[in-house]
Short mmCIF file of C-alpha atoms in Angstrom, two decimals:
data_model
loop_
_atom_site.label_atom_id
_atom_site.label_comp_id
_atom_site.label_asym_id
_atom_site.label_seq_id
_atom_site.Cartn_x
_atom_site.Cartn_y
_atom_site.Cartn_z
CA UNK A 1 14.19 -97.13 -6.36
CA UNK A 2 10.93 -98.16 -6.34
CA UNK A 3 9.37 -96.12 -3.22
CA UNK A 4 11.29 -92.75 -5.26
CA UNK A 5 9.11 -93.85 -8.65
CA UNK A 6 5.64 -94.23 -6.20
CA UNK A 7 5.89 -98.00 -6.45
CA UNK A 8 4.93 -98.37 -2.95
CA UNK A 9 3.60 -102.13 -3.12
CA UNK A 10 6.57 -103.24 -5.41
CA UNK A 11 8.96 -101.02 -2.78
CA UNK A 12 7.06 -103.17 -0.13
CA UNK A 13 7.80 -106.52 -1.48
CA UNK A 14 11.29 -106.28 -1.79
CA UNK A 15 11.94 -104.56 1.74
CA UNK A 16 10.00 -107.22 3.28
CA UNK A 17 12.50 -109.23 1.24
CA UNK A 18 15.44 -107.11 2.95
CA UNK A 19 13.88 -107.83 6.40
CA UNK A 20 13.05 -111.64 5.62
CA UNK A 21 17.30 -111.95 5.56
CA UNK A 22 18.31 -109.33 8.27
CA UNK A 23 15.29 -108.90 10.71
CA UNK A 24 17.12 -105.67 12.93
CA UNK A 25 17.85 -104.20 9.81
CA UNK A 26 16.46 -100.43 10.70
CA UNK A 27 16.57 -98.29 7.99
CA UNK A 28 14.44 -101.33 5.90
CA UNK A 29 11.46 -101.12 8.56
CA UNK A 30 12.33 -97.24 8.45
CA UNK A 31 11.32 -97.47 4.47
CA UNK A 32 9.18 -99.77 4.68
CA UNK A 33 6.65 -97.75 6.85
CA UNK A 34 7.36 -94.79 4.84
CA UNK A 35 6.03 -96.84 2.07
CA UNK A 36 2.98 -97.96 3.87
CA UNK A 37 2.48 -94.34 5.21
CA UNK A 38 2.44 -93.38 1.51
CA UNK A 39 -0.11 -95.45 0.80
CA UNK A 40 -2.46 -94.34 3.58
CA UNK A 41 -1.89 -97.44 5.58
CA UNK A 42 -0.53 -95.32 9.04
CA UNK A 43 -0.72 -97.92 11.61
CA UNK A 44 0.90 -100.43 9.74
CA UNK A 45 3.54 -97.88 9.12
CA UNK A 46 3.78 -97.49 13.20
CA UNK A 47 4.55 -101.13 13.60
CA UNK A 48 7.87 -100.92 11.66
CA UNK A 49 8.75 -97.90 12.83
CA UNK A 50 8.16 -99.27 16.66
CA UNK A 51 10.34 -101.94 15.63
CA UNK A 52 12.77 -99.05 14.08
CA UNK A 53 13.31 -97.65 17.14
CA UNK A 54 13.18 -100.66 19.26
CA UNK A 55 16.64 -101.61 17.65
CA UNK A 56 18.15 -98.21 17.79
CA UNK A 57 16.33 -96.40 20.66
CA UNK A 58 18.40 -93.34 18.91
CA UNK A 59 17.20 -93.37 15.46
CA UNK A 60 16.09 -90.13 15.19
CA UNK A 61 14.10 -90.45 11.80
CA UNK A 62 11.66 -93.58 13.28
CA UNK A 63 10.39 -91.15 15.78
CA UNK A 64 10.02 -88.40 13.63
CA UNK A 65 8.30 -90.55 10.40
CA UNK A 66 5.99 -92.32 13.65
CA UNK A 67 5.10 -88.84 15.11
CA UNK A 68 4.39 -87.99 11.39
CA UNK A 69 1.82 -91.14 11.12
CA UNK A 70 0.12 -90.38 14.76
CA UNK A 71 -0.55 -87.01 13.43
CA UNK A 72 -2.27 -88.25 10.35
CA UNK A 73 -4.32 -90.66 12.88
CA UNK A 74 -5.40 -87.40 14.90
CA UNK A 75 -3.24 -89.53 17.48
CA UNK A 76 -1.80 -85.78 18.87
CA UNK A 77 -0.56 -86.48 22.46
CA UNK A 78 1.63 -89.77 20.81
CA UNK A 79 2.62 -87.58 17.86
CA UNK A 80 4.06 -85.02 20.34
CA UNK A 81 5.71 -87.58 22.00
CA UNK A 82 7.94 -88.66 19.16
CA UNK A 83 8.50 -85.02 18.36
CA UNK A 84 9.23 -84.46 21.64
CA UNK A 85 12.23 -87.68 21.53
CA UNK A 86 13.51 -86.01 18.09
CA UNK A 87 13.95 -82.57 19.74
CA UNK A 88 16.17 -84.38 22.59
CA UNK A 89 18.15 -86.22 19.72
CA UNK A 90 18.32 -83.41 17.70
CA UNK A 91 17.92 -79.76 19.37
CA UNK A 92 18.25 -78.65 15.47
CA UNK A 93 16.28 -80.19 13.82
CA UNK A 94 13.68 -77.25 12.75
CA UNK A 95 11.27 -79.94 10.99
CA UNK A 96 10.30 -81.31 14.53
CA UNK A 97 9.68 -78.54 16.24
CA UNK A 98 6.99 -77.27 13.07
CA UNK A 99 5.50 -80.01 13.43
CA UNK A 100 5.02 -80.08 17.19
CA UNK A 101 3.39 -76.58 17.07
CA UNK A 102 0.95 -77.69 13.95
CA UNK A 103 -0.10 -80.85 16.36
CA UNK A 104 -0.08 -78.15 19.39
CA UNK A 105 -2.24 -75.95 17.23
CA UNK A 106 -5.16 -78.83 16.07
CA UNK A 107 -5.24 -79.50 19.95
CA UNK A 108 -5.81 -75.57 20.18
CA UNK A 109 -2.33 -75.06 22.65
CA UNK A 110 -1.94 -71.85 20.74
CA UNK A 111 0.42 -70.63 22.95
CA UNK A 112 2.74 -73.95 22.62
CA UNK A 113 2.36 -73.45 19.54
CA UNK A 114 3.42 -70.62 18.50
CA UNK A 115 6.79 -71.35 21.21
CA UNK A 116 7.16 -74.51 18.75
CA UNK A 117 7.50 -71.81 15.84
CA UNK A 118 9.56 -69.59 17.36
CA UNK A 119 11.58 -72.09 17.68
CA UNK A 120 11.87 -73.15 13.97
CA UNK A 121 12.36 -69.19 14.17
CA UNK A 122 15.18 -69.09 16.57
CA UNK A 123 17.17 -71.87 14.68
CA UNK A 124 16.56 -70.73 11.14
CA UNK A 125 14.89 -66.63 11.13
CA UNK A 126 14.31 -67.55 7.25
CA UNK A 127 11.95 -70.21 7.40
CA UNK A 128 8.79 -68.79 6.04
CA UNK A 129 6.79 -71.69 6.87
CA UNK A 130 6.87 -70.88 10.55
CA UNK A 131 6.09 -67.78 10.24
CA UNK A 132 2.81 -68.41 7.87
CA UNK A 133 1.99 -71.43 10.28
CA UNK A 134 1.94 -68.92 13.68
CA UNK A 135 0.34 -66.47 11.65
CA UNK A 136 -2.83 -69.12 11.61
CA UNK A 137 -2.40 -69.55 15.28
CA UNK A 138 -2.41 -65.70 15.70
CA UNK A 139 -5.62 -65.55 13.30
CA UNK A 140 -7.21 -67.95 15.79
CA UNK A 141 -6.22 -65.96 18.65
CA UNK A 142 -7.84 -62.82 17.02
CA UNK A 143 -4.64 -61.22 17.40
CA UNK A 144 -4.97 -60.01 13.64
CA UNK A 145 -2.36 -57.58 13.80
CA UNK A 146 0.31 -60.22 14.41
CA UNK A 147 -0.66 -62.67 12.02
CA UNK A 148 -0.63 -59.70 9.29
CA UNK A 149 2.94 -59.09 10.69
CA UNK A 150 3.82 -62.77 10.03
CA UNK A 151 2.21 -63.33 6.70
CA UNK A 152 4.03 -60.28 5.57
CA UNK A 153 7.63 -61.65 6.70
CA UNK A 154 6.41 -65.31 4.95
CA UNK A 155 6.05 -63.40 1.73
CA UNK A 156 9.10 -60.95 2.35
CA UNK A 157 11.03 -64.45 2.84
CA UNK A 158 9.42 -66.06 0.17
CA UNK A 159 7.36 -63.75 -2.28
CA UNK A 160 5.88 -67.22 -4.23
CA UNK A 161 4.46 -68.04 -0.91
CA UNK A 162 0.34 -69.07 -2.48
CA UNK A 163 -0.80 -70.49 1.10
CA UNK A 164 0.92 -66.76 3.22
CA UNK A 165 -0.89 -64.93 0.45
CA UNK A 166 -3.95 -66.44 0.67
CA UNK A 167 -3.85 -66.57 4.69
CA UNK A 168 -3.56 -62.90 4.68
CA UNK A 169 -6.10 -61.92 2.42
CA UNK A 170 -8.41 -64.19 5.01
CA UNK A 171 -7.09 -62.35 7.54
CA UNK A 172 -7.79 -58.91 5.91
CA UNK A 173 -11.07 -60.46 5.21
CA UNK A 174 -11.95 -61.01 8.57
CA UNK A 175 -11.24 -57.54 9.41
CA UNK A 176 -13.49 -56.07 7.02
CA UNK A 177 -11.24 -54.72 4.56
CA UNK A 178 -12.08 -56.62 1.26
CA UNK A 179 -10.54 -54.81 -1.29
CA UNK A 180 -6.68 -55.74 0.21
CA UNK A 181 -7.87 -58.94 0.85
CA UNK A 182 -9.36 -59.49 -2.85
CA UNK A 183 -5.84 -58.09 -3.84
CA UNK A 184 -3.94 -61.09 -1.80
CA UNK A 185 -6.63 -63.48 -3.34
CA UNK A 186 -5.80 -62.86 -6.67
CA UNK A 187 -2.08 -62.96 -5.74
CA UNK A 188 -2.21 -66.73 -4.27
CA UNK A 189 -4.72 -67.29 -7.58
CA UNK A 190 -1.86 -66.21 -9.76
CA UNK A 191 0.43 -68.39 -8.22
CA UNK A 192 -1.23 -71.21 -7.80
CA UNK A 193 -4.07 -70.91 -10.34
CA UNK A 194 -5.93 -74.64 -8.84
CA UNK A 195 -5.99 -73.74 -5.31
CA UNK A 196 -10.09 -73.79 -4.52
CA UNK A 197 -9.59 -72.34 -1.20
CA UNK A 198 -8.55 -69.19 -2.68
CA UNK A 199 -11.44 -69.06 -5.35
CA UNK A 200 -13.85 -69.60 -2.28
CA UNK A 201 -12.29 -66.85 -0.04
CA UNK A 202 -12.35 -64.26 -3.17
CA UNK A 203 -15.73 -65.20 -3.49
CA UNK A 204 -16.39 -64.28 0.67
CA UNK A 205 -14.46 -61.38 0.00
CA UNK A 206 -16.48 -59.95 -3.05
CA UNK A 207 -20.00 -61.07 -1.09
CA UNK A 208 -18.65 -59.14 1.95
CA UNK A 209 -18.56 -56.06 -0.56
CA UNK A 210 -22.20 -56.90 -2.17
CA UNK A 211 -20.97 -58.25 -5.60
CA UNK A 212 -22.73 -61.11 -5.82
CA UNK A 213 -22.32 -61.96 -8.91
CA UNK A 214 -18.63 -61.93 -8.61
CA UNK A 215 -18.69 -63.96 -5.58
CA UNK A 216 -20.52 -66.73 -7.88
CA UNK A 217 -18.10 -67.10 -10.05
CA UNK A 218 -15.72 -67.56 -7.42
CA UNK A 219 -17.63 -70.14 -5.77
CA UNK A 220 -18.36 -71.59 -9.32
CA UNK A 221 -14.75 -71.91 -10.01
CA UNK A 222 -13.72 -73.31 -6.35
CA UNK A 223 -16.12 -76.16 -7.38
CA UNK A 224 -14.95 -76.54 -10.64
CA UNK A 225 -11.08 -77.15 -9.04
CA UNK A 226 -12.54 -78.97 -6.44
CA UNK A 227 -16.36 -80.90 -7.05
CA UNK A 228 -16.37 -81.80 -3.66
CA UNK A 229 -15.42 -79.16 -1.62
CA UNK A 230 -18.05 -78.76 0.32
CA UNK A 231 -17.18 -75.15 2.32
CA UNK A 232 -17.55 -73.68 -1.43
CA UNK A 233 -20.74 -75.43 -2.14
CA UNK A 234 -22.16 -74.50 0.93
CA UNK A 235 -21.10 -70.58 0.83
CA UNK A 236 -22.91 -70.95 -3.05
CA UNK A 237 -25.69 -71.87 -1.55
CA UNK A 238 -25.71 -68.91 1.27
CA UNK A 239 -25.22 -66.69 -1.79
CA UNK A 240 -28.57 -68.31 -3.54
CA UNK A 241 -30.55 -67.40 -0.65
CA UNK A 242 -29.54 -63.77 -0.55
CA UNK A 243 -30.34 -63.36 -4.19
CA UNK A 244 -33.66 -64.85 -3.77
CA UNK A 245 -32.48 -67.95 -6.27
CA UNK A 246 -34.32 -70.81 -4.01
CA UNK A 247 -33.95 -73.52 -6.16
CA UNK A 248 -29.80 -73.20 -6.79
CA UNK A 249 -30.10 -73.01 -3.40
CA UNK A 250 -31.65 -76.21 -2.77
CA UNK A 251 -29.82 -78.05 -5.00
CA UNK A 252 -26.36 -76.61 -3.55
CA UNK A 253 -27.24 -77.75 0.13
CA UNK A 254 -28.66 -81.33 -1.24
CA UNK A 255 -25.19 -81.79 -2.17
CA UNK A 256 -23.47 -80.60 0.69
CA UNK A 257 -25.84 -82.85 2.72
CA UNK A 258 -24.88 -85.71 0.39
CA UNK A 259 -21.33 -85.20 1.47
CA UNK A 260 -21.58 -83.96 4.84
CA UNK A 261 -24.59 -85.60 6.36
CA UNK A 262 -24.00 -84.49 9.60
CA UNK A 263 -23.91 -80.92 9.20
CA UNK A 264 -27.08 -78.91 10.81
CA UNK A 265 -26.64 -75.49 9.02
CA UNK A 266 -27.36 -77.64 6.04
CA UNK A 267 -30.11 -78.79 6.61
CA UNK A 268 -31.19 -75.37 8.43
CA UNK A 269 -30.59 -73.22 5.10
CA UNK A 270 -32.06 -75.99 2.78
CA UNK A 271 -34.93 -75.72 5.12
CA UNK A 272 -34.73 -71.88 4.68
CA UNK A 273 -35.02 -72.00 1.03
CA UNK A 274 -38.21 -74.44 0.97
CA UNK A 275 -40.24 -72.43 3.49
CA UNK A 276 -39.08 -69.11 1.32
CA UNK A 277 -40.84 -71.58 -1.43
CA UNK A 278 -43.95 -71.52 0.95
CA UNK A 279 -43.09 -75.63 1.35
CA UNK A 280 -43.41 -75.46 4.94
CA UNK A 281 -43.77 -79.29 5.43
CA UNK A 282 -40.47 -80.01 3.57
CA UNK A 283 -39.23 -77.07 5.43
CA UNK A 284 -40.05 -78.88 8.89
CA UNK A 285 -38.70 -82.22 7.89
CA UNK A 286 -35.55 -79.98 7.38
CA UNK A 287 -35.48 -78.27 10.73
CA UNK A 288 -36.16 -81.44 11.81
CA UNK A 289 -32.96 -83.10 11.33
CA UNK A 290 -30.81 -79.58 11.91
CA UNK A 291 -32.71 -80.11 15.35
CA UNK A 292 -32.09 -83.65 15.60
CA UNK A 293 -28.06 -83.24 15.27
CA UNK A 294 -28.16 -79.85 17.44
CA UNK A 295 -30.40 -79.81 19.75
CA UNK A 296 -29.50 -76.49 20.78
CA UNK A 297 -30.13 -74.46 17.53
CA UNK A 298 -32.00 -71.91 18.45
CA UNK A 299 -32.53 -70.68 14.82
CA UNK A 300 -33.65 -73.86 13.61
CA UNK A 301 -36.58 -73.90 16.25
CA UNK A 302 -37.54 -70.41 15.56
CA UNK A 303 -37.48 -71.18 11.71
CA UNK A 304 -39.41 -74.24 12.56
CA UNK A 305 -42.08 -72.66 14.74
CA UNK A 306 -42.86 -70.29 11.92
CA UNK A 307 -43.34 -72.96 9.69
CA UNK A 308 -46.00 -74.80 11.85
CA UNK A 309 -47.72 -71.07 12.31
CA UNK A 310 -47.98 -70.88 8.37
CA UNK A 311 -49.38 -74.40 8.47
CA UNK A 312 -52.08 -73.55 11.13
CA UNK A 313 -50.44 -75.66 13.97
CA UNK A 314 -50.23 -73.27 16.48
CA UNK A 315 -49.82 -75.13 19.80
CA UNK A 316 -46.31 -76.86 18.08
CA UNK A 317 -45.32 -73.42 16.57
CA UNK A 318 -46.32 -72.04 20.68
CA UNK A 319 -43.70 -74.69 22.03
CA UNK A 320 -41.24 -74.13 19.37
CA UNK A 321 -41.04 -70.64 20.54
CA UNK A 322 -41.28 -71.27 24.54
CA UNK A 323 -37.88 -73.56 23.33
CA UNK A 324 -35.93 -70.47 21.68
CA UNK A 325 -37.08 -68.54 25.11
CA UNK A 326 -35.75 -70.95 27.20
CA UNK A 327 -32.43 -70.65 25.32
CA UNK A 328 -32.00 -67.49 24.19
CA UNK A 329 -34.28 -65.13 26.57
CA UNK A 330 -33.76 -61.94 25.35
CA UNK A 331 -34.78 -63.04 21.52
CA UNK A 332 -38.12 -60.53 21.63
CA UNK A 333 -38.90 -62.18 18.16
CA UNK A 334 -40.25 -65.36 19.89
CA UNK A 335 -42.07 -63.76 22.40
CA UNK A 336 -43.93 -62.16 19.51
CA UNK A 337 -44.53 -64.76 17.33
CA UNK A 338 -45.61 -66.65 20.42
CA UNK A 339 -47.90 -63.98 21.16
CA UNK A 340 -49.58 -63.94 17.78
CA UNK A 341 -50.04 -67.65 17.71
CA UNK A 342 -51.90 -67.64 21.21
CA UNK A 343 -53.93 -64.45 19.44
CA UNK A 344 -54.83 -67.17 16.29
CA UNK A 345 -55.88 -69.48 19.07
CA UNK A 346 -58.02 -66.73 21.04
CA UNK A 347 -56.15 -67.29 24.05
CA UNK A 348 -55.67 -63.42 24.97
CA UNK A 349 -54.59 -63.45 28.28
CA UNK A 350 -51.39 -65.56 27.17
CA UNK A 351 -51.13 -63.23 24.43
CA UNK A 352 -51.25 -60.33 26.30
CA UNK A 353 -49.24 -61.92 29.00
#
């Protein structure tokens, strides 16, 4: 009663109770790691479902709740292995096979995927979940004309679908044609009026048609659903700098730096903005760190040697450039801009040359 109310610690207590009296007492350890799942705690969860189905090697559920936990672990190749036992158990049991092919799909085994699907398919043609979940895998395939084909059978099946909605509308997105996909946007918006991903994809959708302003707003309100979702602060941010708004922009990719410390492009754009400012130190220091955590962004050094060429340091704006040509040798952009900082140095041969 307790682990239906959300008690999880009280629901805890008393099944350790249970176990206490009758150690090889299944379905208690079954519960009790569903409990611990519940709260987050997965590999505690895995030791009572280990000793689940160490008592009943055929207890189809400790498998399928353990495979559930590796998955939330990013444990894949175990979590495929317990699917893998409830499919032999239980050739019908659709939930098993879905969740093979989502594990299949975060290792990117699109195709096993989408056989893990077709088999939710085969068993039950009505499950719209499988068909919105190979659509995904279809999206990153770039086969855009079958995940459009799926989507549209997940919403035939189930026209309340937010998440199929939504998933289209990317998908028509990504194809160019923003006007449908605004139209699917403000479907799965309707539907599910606190879903930020949508707000943030209407917002890509309206920016890929030149209405900034509208795209704004949609940012504004994915942030306002979500304050921490950082895809929606960043995209914000993107939008800043194409209006020319510096500061917002600033301020938006301080926070997604705050959140995501590790992400280059933030630090790239938020270097952007200041040397837009004229700030070219702060821009370095910027470029810097995109460098630091990808040393193979070639934009960042470009953006970087310009800034040392507007600060006068020409020999470190020279090898910034020599670094984009050694990565990218057909960008004619840094064999300019190297040849105009040899010219400020009155080396005209290497200009010239």
């Amino acid at each position: 009663a307790h682990q239906k109310l959300g008690r999880y610690q009280r629901a805890i207590k008393d099944l350790d109770r249970v176990i206490e009296l009758n150690p090889e007492n299944v379905a208690a350890h079954v519960n009790r790691g569903n409990a611990y799942s519940a709260l987050g705690e997965h590999k505690r969860a895995i030791q009572d479902y280990d000793r689940a189905v160490e008592l009943d090697p055929d207890y189809v559920l400790g498998f399928y709740n353990r495979g559930l936990a590796y998955s939330e672990l990013k444990q894949h190749q175990r979590a495929i292995r317990d699917f893998d036992k409830v499919v032999e158990l239980s050739p019908q049991d659709t939930s098993a096979y879905y969740n093979r092919g989502l594990t299949h799909h975060d290792l990117k085994q699109y195709q096993r995927a989408i056989e893990d699907f077709a088999g939710v398919i085969d068993i039950n043609p009505r499950d719209a979940s499988a068909y919105g979940a190979r659509g995904l895998v279809y999206v990153d395939l770039k086969q855009h004309a079958r995940a459009i084909e799926d989507y549209d059978r997940a919403i035939e099946l189930n026209p309340e679908y937010a998440l199929a909605f939504n998933n289209r509308g990317n998908t028509y997105r990504i194809l160019g044609e923003h006007e449908r996909a605004i139209e699917d946007f403000d479907r799965a918006i309707e539907l599910s009026p606190q879903t930020a991903v949508a707000y943030r994809n209407r917002g890509n959708a309206y920016l890929g048609l030149g209405q900034n302003q509208s795209a704004l707003e949609n940012y504004d309100r994915a942030i306002e659903v979500d304050p921490e979702y950082v895809l929606a602060i960043h995209d914000r941010g993107s939008a800043y700098l194409e209006l020319k708004q510096y500061k917002r922009a600033i301020g938006d990719f301080h926070k997604v730096i705050e959140l995501s410390p590790q992400d280059p492009s933030a630090y790239y754009n938020r270097g952007l903005a200041y040397w837009n400012l004229r700030q070219n130190q702060r821009a370095i220091e910027n470029y810097d760190r995109a460098i630091e955590l990808d040393p193979g962004y070639v934009l960042a050094f470009h953006r970087r040697g310009s800034a040392y060429g507007g600060l006068k340091q020409y020999e470190r704006a020279i090898a910034d450039f020599d670094k984009v040509i050694e990565l990218s040798p057909q960008d004619t952009a840094a064999y300019y801009n190297g040849g105009v900082c040899y010219r400020e140095l009155k080396q005209y041969e290497r200009a010239i040359g």
